[in-house]
Every structure is written in C-alpha cells, then in structure tokens.
mmCIF file of C-alpha atoms and ligand atoms in Angstrom:
data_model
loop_
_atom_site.group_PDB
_atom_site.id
_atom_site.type_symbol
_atom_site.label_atom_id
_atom_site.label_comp_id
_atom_site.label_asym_id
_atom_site.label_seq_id
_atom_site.Cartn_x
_atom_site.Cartn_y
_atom_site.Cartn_z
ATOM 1 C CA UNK A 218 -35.128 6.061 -24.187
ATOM 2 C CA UNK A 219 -33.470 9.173 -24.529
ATOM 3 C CA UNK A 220 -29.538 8.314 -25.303
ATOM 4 C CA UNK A 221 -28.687 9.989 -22.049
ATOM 5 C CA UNK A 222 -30.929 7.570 -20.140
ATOM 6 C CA UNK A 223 -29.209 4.579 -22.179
ATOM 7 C CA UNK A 224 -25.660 6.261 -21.028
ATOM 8 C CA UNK A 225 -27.231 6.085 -17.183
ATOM 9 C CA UNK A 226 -28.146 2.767 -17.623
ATOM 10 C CA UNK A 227 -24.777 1.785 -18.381
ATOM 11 C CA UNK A 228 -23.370 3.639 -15.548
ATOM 12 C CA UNK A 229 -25.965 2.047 -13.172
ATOM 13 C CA UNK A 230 -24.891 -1.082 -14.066
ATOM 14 C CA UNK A 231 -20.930 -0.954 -13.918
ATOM 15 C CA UNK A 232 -22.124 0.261 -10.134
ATOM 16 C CA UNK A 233 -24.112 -2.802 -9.226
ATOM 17 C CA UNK A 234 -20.837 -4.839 -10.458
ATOM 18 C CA UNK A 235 -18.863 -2.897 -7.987
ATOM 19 C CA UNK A 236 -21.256 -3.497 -5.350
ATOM 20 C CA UNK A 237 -21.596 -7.302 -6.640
ATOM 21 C CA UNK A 238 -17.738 -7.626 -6.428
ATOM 22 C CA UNK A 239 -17.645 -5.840 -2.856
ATOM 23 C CA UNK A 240 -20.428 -8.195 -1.611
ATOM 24 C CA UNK A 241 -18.053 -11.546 -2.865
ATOM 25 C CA UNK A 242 -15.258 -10.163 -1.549
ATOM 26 C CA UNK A 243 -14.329 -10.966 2.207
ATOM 27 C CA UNK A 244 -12.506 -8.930 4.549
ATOM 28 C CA UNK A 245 -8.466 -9.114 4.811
ATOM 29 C CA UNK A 246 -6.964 -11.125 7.372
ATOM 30 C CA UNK A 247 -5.846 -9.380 10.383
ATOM 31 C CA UNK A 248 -2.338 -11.930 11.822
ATOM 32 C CA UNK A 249 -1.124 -11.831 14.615
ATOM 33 C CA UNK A 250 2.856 -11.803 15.722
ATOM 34 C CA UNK A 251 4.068 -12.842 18.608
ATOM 35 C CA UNK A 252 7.972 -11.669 18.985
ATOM 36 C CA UNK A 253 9.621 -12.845 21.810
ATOM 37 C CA UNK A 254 11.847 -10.093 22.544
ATOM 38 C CA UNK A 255 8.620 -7.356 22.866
ATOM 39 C CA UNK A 256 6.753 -9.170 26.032
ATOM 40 C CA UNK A 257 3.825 -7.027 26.342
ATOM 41 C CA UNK A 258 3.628 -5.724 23.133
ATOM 42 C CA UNK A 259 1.206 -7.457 20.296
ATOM 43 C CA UNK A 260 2.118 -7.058 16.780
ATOM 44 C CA UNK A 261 -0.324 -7.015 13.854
ATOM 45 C CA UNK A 262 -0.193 -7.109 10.710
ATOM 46 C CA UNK A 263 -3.108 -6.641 7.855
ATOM 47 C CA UNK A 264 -2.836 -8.990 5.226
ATOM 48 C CA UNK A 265 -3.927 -6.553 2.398
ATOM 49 C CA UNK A 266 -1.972 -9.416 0.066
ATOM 50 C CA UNK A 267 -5.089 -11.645 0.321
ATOM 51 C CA UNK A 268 -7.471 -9.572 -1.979
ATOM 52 C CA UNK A 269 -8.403 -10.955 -5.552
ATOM 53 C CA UNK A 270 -5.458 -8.967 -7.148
ATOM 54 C CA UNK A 271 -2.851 -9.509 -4.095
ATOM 55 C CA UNK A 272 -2.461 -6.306 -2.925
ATOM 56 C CA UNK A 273 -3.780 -3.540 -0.977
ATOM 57 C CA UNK A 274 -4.659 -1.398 -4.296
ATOM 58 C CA UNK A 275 -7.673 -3.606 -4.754
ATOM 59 C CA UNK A 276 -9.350 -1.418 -2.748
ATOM 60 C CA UNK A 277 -7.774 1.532 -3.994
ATOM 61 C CA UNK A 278 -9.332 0.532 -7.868
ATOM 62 C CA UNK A 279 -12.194 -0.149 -6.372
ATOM 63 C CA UNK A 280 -12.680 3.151 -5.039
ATOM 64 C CA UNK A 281 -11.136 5.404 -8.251
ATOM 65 C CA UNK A 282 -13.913 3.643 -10.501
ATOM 66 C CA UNK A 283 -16.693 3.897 -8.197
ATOM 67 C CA UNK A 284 -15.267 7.714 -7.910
ATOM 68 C CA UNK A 285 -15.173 8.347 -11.863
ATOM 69 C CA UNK A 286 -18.752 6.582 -11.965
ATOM 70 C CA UNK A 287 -20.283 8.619 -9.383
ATOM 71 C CA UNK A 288 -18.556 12.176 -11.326
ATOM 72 C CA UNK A 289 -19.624 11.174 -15.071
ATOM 73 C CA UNK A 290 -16.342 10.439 -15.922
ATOM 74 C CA UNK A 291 -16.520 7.344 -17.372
ATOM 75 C CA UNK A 292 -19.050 6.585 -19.923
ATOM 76 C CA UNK A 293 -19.595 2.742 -21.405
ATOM 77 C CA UNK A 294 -17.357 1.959 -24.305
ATOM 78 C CA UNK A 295 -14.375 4.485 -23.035
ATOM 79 C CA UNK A 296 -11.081 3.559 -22.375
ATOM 80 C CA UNK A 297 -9.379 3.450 -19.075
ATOM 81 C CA UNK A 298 -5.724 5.033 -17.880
ATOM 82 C CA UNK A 299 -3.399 5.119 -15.360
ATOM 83 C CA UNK A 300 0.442 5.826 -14.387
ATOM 84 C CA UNK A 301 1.528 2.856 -11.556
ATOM 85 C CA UNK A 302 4.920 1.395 -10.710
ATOM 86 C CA UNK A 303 2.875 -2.133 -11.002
ATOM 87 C CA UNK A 304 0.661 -3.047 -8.240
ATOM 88 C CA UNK A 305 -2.502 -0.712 -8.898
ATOM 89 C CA UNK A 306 -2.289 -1.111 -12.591
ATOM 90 C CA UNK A 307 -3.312 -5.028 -11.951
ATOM 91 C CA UNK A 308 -6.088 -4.409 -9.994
ATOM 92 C CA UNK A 309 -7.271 -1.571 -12.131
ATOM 93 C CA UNK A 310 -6.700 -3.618 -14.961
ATOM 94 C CA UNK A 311 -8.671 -6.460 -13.300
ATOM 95 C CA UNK A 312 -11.438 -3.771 -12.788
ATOM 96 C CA UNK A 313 -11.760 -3.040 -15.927
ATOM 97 C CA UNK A 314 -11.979 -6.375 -17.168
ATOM 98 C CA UNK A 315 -14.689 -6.273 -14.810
ATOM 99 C CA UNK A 316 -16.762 -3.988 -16.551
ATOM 100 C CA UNK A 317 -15.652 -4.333 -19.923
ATOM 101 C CA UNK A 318 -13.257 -1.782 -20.010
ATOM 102 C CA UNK A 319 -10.308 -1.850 -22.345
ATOM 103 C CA UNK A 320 -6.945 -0.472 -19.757
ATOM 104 C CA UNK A 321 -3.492 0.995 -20.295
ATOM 105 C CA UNK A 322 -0.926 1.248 -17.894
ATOM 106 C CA UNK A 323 1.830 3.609 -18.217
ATOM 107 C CA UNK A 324 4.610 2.160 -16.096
ATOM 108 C CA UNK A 325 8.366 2.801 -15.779
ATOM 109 C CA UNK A 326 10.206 0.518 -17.991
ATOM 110 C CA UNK A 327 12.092 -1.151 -14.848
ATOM 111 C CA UNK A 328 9.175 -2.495 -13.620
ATOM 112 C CA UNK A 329 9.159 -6.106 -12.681
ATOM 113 C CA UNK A 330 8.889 -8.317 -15.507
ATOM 114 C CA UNK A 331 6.181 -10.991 -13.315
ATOM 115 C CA UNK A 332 4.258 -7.774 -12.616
ATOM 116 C CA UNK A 333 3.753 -7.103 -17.097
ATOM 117 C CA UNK A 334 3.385 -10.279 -17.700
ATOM 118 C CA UNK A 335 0.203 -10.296 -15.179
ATOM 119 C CA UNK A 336 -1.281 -7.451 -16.213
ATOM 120 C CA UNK A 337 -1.232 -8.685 -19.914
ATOM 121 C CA UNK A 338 -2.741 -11.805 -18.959
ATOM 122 C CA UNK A 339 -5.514 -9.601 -17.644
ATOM 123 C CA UNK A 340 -6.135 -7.954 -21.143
ATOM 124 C CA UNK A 341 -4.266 -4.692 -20.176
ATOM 125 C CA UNK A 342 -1.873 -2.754 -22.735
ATOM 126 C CA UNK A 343 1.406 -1.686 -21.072
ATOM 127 C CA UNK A 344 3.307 1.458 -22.101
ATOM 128 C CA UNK A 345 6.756 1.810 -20.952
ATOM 129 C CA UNK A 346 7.922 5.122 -19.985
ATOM 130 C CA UNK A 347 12.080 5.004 -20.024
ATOM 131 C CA UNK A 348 13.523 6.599 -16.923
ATOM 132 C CA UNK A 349 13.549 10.372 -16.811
ATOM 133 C CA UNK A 350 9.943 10.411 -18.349
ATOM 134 C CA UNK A 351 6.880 11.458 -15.493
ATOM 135 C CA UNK A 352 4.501 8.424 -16.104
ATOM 136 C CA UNK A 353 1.574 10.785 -14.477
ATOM 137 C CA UNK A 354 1.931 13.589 -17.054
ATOM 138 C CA UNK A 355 2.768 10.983 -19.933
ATOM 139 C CA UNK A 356 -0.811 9.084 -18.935
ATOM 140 C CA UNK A 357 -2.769 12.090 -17.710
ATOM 141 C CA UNK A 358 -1.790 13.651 -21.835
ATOM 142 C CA UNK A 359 -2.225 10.322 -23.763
ATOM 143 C CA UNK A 360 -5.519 10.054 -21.952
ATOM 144 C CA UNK A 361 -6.290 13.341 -22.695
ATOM 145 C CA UNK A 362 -5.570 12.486 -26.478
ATOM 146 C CA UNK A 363 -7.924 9.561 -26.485
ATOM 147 C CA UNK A 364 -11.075 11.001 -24.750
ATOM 148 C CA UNK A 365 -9.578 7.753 -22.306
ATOM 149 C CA UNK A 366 -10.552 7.986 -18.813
ATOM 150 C CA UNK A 367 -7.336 9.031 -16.349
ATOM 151 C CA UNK A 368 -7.965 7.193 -13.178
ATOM 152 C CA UNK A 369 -5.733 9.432 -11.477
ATOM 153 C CA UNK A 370 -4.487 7.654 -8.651
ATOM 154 C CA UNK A 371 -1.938 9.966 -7.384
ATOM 155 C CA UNK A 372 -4.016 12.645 -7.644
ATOM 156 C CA UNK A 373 -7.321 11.302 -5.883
ATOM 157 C CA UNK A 374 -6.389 8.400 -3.808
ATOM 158 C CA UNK A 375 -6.682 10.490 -1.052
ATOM 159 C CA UNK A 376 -10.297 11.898 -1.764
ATOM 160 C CA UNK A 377 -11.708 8.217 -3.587
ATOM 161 C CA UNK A 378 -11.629 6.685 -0.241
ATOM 162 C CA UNK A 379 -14.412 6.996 1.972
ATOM 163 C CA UNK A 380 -12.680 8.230 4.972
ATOM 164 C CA UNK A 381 -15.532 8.205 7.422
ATOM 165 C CA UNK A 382 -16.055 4.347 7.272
ATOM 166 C CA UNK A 383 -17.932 1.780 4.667
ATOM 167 C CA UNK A 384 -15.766 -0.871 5.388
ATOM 168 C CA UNK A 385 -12.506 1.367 4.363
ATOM 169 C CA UNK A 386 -8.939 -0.060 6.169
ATOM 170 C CA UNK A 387 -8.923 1.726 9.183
ATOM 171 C CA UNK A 388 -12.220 1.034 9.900
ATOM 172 C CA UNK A 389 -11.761 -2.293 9.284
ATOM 173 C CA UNK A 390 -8.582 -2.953 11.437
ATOM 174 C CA UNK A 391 -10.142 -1.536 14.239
ATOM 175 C CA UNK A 392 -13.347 -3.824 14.703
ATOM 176 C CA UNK A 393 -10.708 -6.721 14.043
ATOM 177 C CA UNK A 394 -8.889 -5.374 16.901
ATOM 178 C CA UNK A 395 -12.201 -5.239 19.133
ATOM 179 C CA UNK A 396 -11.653 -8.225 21.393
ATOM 180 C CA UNK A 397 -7.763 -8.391 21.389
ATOM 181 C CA UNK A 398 -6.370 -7.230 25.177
ATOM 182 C CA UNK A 399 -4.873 -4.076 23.435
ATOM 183 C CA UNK A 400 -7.742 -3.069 21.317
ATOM 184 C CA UNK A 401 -6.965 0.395 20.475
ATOM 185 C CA UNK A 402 -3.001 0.160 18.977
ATOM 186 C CA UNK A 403 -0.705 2.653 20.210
ATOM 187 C CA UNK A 404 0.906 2.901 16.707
ATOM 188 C CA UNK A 405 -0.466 1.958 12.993
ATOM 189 C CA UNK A 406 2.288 1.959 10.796
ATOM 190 C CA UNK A 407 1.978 1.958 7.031
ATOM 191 C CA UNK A 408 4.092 3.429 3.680
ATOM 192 C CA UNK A 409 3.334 5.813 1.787
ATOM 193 C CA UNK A 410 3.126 5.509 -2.427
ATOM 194 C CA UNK A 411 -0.169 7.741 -3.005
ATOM 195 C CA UNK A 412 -0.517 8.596 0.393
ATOM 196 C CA UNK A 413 -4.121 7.169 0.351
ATOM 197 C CA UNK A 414 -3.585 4.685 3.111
ATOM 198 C CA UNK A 415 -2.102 6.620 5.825
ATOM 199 C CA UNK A 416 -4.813 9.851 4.789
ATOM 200 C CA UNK A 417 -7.285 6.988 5.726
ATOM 201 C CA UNK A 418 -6.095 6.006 8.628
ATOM 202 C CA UNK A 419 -5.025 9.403 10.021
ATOM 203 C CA UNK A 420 -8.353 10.790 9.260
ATOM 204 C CA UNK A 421 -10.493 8.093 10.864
ATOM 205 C CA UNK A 422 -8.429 7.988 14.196
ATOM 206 C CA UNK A 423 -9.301 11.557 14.778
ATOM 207 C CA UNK A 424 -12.939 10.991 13.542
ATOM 208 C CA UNK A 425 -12.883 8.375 15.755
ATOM 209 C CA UNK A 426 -11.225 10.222 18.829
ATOM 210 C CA UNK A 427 -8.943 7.521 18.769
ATOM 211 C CA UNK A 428 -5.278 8.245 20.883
ATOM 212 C CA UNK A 429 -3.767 5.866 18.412
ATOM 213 C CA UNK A 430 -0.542 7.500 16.258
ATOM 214 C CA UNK A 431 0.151 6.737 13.021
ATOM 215 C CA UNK A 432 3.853 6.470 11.637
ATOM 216 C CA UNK A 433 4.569 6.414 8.061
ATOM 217 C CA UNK A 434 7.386 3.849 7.025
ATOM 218 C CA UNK A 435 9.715 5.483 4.486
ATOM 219 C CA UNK A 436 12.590 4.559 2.363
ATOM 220 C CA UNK A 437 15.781 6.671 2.881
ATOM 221 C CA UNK A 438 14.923 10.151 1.002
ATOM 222 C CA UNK A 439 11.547 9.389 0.261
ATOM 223 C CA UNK A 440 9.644 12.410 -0.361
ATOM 224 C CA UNK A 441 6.960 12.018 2.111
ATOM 225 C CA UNK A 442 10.142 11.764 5.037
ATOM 226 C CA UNK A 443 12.175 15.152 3.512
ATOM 227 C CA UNK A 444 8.519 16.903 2.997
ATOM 228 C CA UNK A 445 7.037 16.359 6.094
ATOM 229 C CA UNK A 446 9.666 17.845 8.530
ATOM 230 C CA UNK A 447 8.172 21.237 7.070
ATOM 231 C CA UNK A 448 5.031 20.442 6.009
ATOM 232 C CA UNK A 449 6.169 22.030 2.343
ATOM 233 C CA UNK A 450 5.701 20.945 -1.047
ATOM 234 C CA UNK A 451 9.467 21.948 -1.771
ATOM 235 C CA UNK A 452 11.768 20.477 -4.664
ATOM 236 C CA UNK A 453 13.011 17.281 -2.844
ATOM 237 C CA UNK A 454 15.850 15.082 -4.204
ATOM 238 C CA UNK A 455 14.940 12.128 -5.901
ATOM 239 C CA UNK A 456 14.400 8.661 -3.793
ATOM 240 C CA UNK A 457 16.637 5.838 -5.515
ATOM 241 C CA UNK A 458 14.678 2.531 -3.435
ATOM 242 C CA UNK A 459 14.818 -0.594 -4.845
ATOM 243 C CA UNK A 460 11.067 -1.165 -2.983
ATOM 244 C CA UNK A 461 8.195 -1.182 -5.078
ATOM 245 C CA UNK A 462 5.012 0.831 -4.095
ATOM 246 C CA UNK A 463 6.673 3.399 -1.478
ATOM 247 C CA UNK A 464 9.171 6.040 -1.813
ATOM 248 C CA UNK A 465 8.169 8.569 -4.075
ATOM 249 C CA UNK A 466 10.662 10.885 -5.664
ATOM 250 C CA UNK A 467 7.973 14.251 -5.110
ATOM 251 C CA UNK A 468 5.454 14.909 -3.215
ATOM 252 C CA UNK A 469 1.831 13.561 -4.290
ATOM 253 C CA UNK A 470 -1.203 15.733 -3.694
ATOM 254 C CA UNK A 471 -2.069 12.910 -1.256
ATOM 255 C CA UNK A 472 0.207 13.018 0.722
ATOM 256 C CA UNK A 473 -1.475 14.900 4.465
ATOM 257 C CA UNK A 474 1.338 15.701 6.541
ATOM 258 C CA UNK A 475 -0.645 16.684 9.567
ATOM 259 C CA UNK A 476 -2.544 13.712 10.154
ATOM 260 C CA UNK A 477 0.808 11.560 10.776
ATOM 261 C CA UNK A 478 2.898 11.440 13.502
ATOM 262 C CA UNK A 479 6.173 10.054 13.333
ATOM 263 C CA UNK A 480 7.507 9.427 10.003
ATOM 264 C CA UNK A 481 11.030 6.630 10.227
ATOM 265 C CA UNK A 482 13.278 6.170 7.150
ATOM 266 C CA UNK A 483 14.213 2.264 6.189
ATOM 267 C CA UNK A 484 17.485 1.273 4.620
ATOM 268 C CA UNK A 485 16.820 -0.881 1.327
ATOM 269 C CA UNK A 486 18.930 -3.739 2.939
ATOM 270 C CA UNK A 487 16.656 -3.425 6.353
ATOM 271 C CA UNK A 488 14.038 -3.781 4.174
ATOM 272 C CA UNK A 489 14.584 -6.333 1.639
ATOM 273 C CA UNK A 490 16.058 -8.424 4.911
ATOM 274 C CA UNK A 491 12.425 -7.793 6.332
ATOM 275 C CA UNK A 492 10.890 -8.810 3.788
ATOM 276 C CA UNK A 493 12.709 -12.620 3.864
ATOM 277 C CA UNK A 494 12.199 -12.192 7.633
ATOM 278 C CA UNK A 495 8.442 -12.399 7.308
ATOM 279 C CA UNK A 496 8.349 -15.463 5.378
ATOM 280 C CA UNK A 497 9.702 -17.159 7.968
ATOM 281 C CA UNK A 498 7.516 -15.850 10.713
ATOM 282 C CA UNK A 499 4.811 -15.706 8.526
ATOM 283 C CA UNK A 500 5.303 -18.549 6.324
ATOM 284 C CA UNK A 501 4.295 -16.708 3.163
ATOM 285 C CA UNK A 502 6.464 -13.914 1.130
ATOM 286 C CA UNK A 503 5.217 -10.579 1.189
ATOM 287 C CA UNK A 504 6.736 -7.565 -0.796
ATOM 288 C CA UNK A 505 9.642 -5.368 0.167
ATOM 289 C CA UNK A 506 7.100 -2.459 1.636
ATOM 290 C CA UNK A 507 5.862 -5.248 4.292
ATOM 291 C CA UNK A 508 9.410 -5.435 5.102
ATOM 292 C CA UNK A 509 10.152 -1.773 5.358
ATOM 293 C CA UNK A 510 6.780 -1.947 7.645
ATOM 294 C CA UNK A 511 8.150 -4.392 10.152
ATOM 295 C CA UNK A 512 11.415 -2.289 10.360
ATOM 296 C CA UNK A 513 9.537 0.350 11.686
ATOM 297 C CA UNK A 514 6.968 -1.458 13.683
ATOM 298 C CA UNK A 515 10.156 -2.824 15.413
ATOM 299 C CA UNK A 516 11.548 0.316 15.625
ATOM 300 C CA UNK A 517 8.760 1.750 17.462
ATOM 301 C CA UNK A 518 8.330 -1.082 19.386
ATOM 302 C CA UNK A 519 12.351 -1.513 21.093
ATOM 303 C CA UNK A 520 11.368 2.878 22.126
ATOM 304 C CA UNK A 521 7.886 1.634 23.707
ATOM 305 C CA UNK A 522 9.958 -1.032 25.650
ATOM 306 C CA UNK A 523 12.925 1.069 26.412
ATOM 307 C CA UNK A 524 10.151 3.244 28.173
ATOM 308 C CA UNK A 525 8.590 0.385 30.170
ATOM 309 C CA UNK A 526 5.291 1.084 27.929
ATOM 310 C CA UNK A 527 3.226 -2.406 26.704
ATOM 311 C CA UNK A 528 0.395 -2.295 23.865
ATOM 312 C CA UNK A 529 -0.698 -3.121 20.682
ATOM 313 C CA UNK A 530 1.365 -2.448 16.769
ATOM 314 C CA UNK A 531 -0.453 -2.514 13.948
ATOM 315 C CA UNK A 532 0.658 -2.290 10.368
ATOM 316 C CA UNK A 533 0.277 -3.914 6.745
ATOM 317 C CA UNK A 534 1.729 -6.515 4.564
ATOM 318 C CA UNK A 535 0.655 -5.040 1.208
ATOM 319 C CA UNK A 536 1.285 -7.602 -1.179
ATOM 320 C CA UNK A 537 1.522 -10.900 -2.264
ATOM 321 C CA UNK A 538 6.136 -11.453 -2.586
ATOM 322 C CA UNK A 539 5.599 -13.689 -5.409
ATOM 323 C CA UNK A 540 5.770 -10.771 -7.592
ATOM 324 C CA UNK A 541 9.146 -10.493 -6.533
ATOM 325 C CA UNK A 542 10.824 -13.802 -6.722
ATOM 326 C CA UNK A 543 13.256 -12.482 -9.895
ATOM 327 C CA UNK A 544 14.198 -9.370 -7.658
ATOM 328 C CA UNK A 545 13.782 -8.896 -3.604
ATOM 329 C CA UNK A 546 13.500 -12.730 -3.744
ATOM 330 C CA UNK A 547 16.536 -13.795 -6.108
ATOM 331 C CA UNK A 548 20.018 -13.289 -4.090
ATOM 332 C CA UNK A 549 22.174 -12.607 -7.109
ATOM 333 C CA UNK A 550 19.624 -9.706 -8.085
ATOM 334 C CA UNK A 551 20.047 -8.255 -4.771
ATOM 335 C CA UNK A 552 24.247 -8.895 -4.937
ATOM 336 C CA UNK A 553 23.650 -6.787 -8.457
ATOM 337 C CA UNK A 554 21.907 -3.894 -6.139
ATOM 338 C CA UNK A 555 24.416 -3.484 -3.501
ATOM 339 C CA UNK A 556 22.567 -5.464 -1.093
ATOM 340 C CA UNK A 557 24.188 -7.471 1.453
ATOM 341 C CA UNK A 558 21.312 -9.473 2.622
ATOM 342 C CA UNK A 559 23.190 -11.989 5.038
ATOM 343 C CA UNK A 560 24.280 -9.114 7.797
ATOM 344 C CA UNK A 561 20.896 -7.462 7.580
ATOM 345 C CA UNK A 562 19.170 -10.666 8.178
ATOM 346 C CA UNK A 563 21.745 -11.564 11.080
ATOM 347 C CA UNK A 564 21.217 -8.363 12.781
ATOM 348 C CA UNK A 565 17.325 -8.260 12.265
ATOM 349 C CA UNK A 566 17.338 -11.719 13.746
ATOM 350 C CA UNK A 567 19.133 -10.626 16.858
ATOM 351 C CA UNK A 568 16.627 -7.894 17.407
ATOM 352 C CA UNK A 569 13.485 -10.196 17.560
ATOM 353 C CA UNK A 570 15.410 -13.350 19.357
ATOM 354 C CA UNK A 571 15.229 -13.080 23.115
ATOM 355 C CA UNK A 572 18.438 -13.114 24.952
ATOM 356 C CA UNK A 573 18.194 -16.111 26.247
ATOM 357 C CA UNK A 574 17.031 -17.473 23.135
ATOM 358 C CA UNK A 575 20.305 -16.452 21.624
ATOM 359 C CA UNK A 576 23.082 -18.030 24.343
ATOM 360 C CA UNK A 577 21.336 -21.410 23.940
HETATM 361 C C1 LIG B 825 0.738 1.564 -3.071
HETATM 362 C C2 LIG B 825 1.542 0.730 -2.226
HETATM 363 C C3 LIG B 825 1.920 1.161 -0.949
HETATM 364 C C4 LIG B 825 1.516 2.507 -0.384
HETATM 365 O O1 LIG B 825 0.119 2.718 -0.268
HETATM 366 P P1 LIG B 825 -0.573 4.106 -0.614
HETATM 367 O O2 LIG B 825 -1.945 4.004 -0.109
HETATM 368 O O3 LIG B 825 -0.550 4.254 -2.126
HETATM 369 O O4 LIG B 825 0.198 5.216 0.003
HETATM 370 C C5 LIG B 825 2.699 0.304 -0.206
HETATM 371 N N1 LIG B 825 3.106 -0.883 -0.694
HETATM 372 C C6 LIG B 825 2.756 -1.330 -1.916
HETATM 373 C C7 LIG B 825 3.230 -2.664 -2.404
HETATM 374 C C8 LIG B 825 1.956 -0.537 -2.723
HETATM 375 O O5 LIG B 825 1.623 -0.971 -3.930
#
C-alpha cells in the first residue's frame, strides 16, 4: 500500500467508530412539564444531559470530528485541540479517547474544578488560560505550533452540524413531538454558547416550513442579546454570568441573527433559582443554562396566556447539574457571588403555583 492509502485507512476507520458510537447511542429524552399556572400550554424540555458525556456537546464533538475527518484534517497519530469553558472539552476529550487521540483543552482557569477533574480522568491535558487571555487564539496558535488538530468549535459549530436532518436536534424534537396535541411548538427556546444549537434549529424550521419561532435565552449583556438588535458584529461589552456554557463576551462566527426571533435576557439569580427549580419538578439537577431556559420558556409562556393563545414550549436542559454541586449547587458559593437565591426561588415559585394553589 501506498502510505497515502495506509493514512485513508486510518481515516476510514476513526469513521466507522463514529458511526459505531452513533448506532449505540439512543436518542435524548424528550419530558414533559405540566405547570399549573399555564392551562393550555405544554412545556418540554430535551434532556440533552442524558448523552454518554452529560451534555448537549456530545453531539456537537461528534460532529467537529466527523467534520475534520471528512476535510483531511486529522490524520492518525495527531493530536487534538480545543478552547471550551468545560462542557465540550469532555466530550471531545471522550472522543478522542475514542479513537486514540491524545486531547488538550485550553480552558479559563475559573473553570469548575468537578469539570478538570473529569476531563483528566478521561486522559485529557488541561491548559489554563488566566483571565484576560482569549482561550480560542491561545488554542488555535499552540495547535498551530504542534501540527495538533484545532477542533474549532466556535468557529464551525455552526457549519459541523448537518442542518438538513440525520438525526440532528431539531429534527429530532420534532418527530418526538409528532403525537403530542400541540405537535408543532409555538416557541423553541435554547442559549446560545457557539451558536450551533439555535443555527440548527432556526435553519430546519424554515427548511421545514415550520411557523414555529425560536427565542434565544441570554444572560444579561450576553453578546448574542446586544448583537442581535442590529444584526452587527460590533465591539460589545463583556458578559460577567456566573452560567456556564452561554453568554459569550463577543460575538462567535456562529452566531445567525436572522434565523431567531425573539432573543430575552436572564438575571444570574433567575437563573441559578431555575436551575434548583427544576430539580424539584424534575427530580434531577440540571445546569444553570437549563435554568436560564425555563426563565424564558416562562417568560414566553405568561405573554402567550396574557393573549388568550394555548400551545406547545419547547426548550433544553443541557447538562447533567452535578457538575455544579461546588458552585450553582453550594449556597455559600452563590452568597460569595451576590446571589440571593431564597427571593428568586420565592418569586419563581409564585409564577408557576396556581392561585388557588397559593391561598390554600
Ligand atoms: C454549549 C452550551 C450551551 C449553548 O449551546 P451552543 O450550541 O454552543 O450555542 C448551553 N448550555 C451549556 C451547558 C453548554 O455547554
């Protein structure tokens, strides 16, 4: 064989393991919420949490290896790269271990202590970036200097992900919907860190001719929220959240503006109060981006029933809140932050509680 062919072979093969691990995988679980104070309207909520690496960038790292595969990017024996606040550096991590990749993160060195300790578990290197430093340019050059392969998930989240279908999350939450009594949602609601997730959804509602709207949650001053009043990449000021995931300080070249809708911005305390909220309708913790998801689902819900309007909300729980038990989780940590989690909660509770509910 010719060494190219023995290159091809390799790349073959990492492909079929993709496939394999798509083929094992099952689909996410699409819950249902009942609230009592929105008769008539059906809450849903995808629980991306439930993948093998607990969050909805397993598909993500599914797709940005497939992607370097498919471009001759990434040749056997190379390195892998990427700049994440956590949650895709473990499941690109746990792809690589896949296919016998060695993998660095480049992370901000205020990222959650649970999340490095899981990603070294997986075999992955961490590199800490102190505050100040861009974590994209800092991978995308140290990459660069080790012929390492820069996953790029900022940069090609958006295109990775096969917008037209195969199984991607739109497509997917859809054909779940298919026999509820409001099968075609009037909103989907979902954050925005790479912008991947709502370019998916966006895209295959129109594809689909679908009336559905789609509402990106935001923290206060997130960069998606200040850009997309004007549809500019302008200088934006920087996003100070305390939520993992979502609010990005600049705009990301995935970020499409014109296939959203409605974009709300979520308090850190509305969010992290959320987030405690759904354990107990849910029963399980999810992270503080599920939180600032309900906000807005809620949000959108009190205008649909202010305007007599029933239907169907769908959004996402996007990962597993284990990963924040020593933060979101941990009331002194929040104290620390400035968050008063107690009145949140309170109020929160008395927007989901019916009236009558309440007096009793
Ligand atoms: C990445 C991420 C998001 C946002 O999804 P994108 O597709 O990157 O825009 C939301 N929540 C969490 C926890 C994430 O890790």
């Amino acid at each position: 064989m010719r060494p190219n062919d023995t290159a091809r072979t390799w790349v073959h093969d990492a492909i079929t393991r993709l496939e394999q691990e798509a083929a094992r995988s099952a689909d996410t679980h699409l819950l249902k919420l009942d609230i009592a104070r929105f008769p008539g309207i059906d809450f849903y909520f995808k629980d991306e949490s439930s993948h093998p690496t607990g969050s909805l960038k397993h598909r993500l790292a599914r797709s940005l290896f497939l992607y370097a595969l498919c471009n001759g990017r990434l040749q056997e024996g190379q390195s892998v790269m990427d700049a994440s606040s956590g949650s895709t550096a473990i499941s690109e991590a746990w792809f690589a271990r896949l296919l016998g990749l060695k993998f660095t993160a480049v992370m901000p060195d205020c990222t959650t202590p649970r999340k490095i300790s899981v990603l070294q578990a997986l075999g992955a290197e961490c590199d800490l970036v102190p505050a100040g430093v861009d974590a994209s340019q800092h991978a995308r050059a140290s990459a660069a200097a080790q012929s390492a392969c820069y996953l790029d998930q900022f940069g090609l989240a958006e295109r990775a992900t096969d917008w037209r279908g195969n199984n991607n999350i739109a497509e997917s939450i859809l054909s779940q919907m298919q026999k509820e009594s409001n099968p075609v949602p009037a909103w989907i609601v979902c954050g925005a860190g790479t912008g991947g997730t709502s370019a998916t959804i966006g895209r295959y509602l129109r594809y689909r001719r679908l009336p559905t709207r789609l509402c990106v949650a935001e923290p206060l001053d997130g960069a998606f929220a200040q850009a997309w009043q004007t549809r500019t990449i302008t200088e934006t000021k920087p996003c100070n959240t305390l939520i993992e995931g979502i609010g990005r300080s600049h705009v990301e070249p995935g970020f499409l503006f014109d296939v959203v809708d409605k974009v709300i911005e979520v308090g850190d305390a509305d969010s992290c109060a959320a987030a405690w909220l759904l354990e107990q309708l849910l029963g399980r913790r999810y992270g503080g981006s599920s939180g600032t998801n309900l906000i807005a689902c809620l949000q959108l819900a009190e205008a649909m029933r202010d305007r007599g309007e029933t239907g169907s909300i769908v959004s996402l729980l996007c990962d597993r809140g284990e990963r924040y038990e020593q933060t979101l989780f941990d009331r002194q940590w929040l104290a620390k932050h400035g968050i008063g989690l107690e009145p949140s909660l309170e109020q929160l509770r008395r927007r989901i509680e019916s009236p009558d509910l309440k007096s009793s």
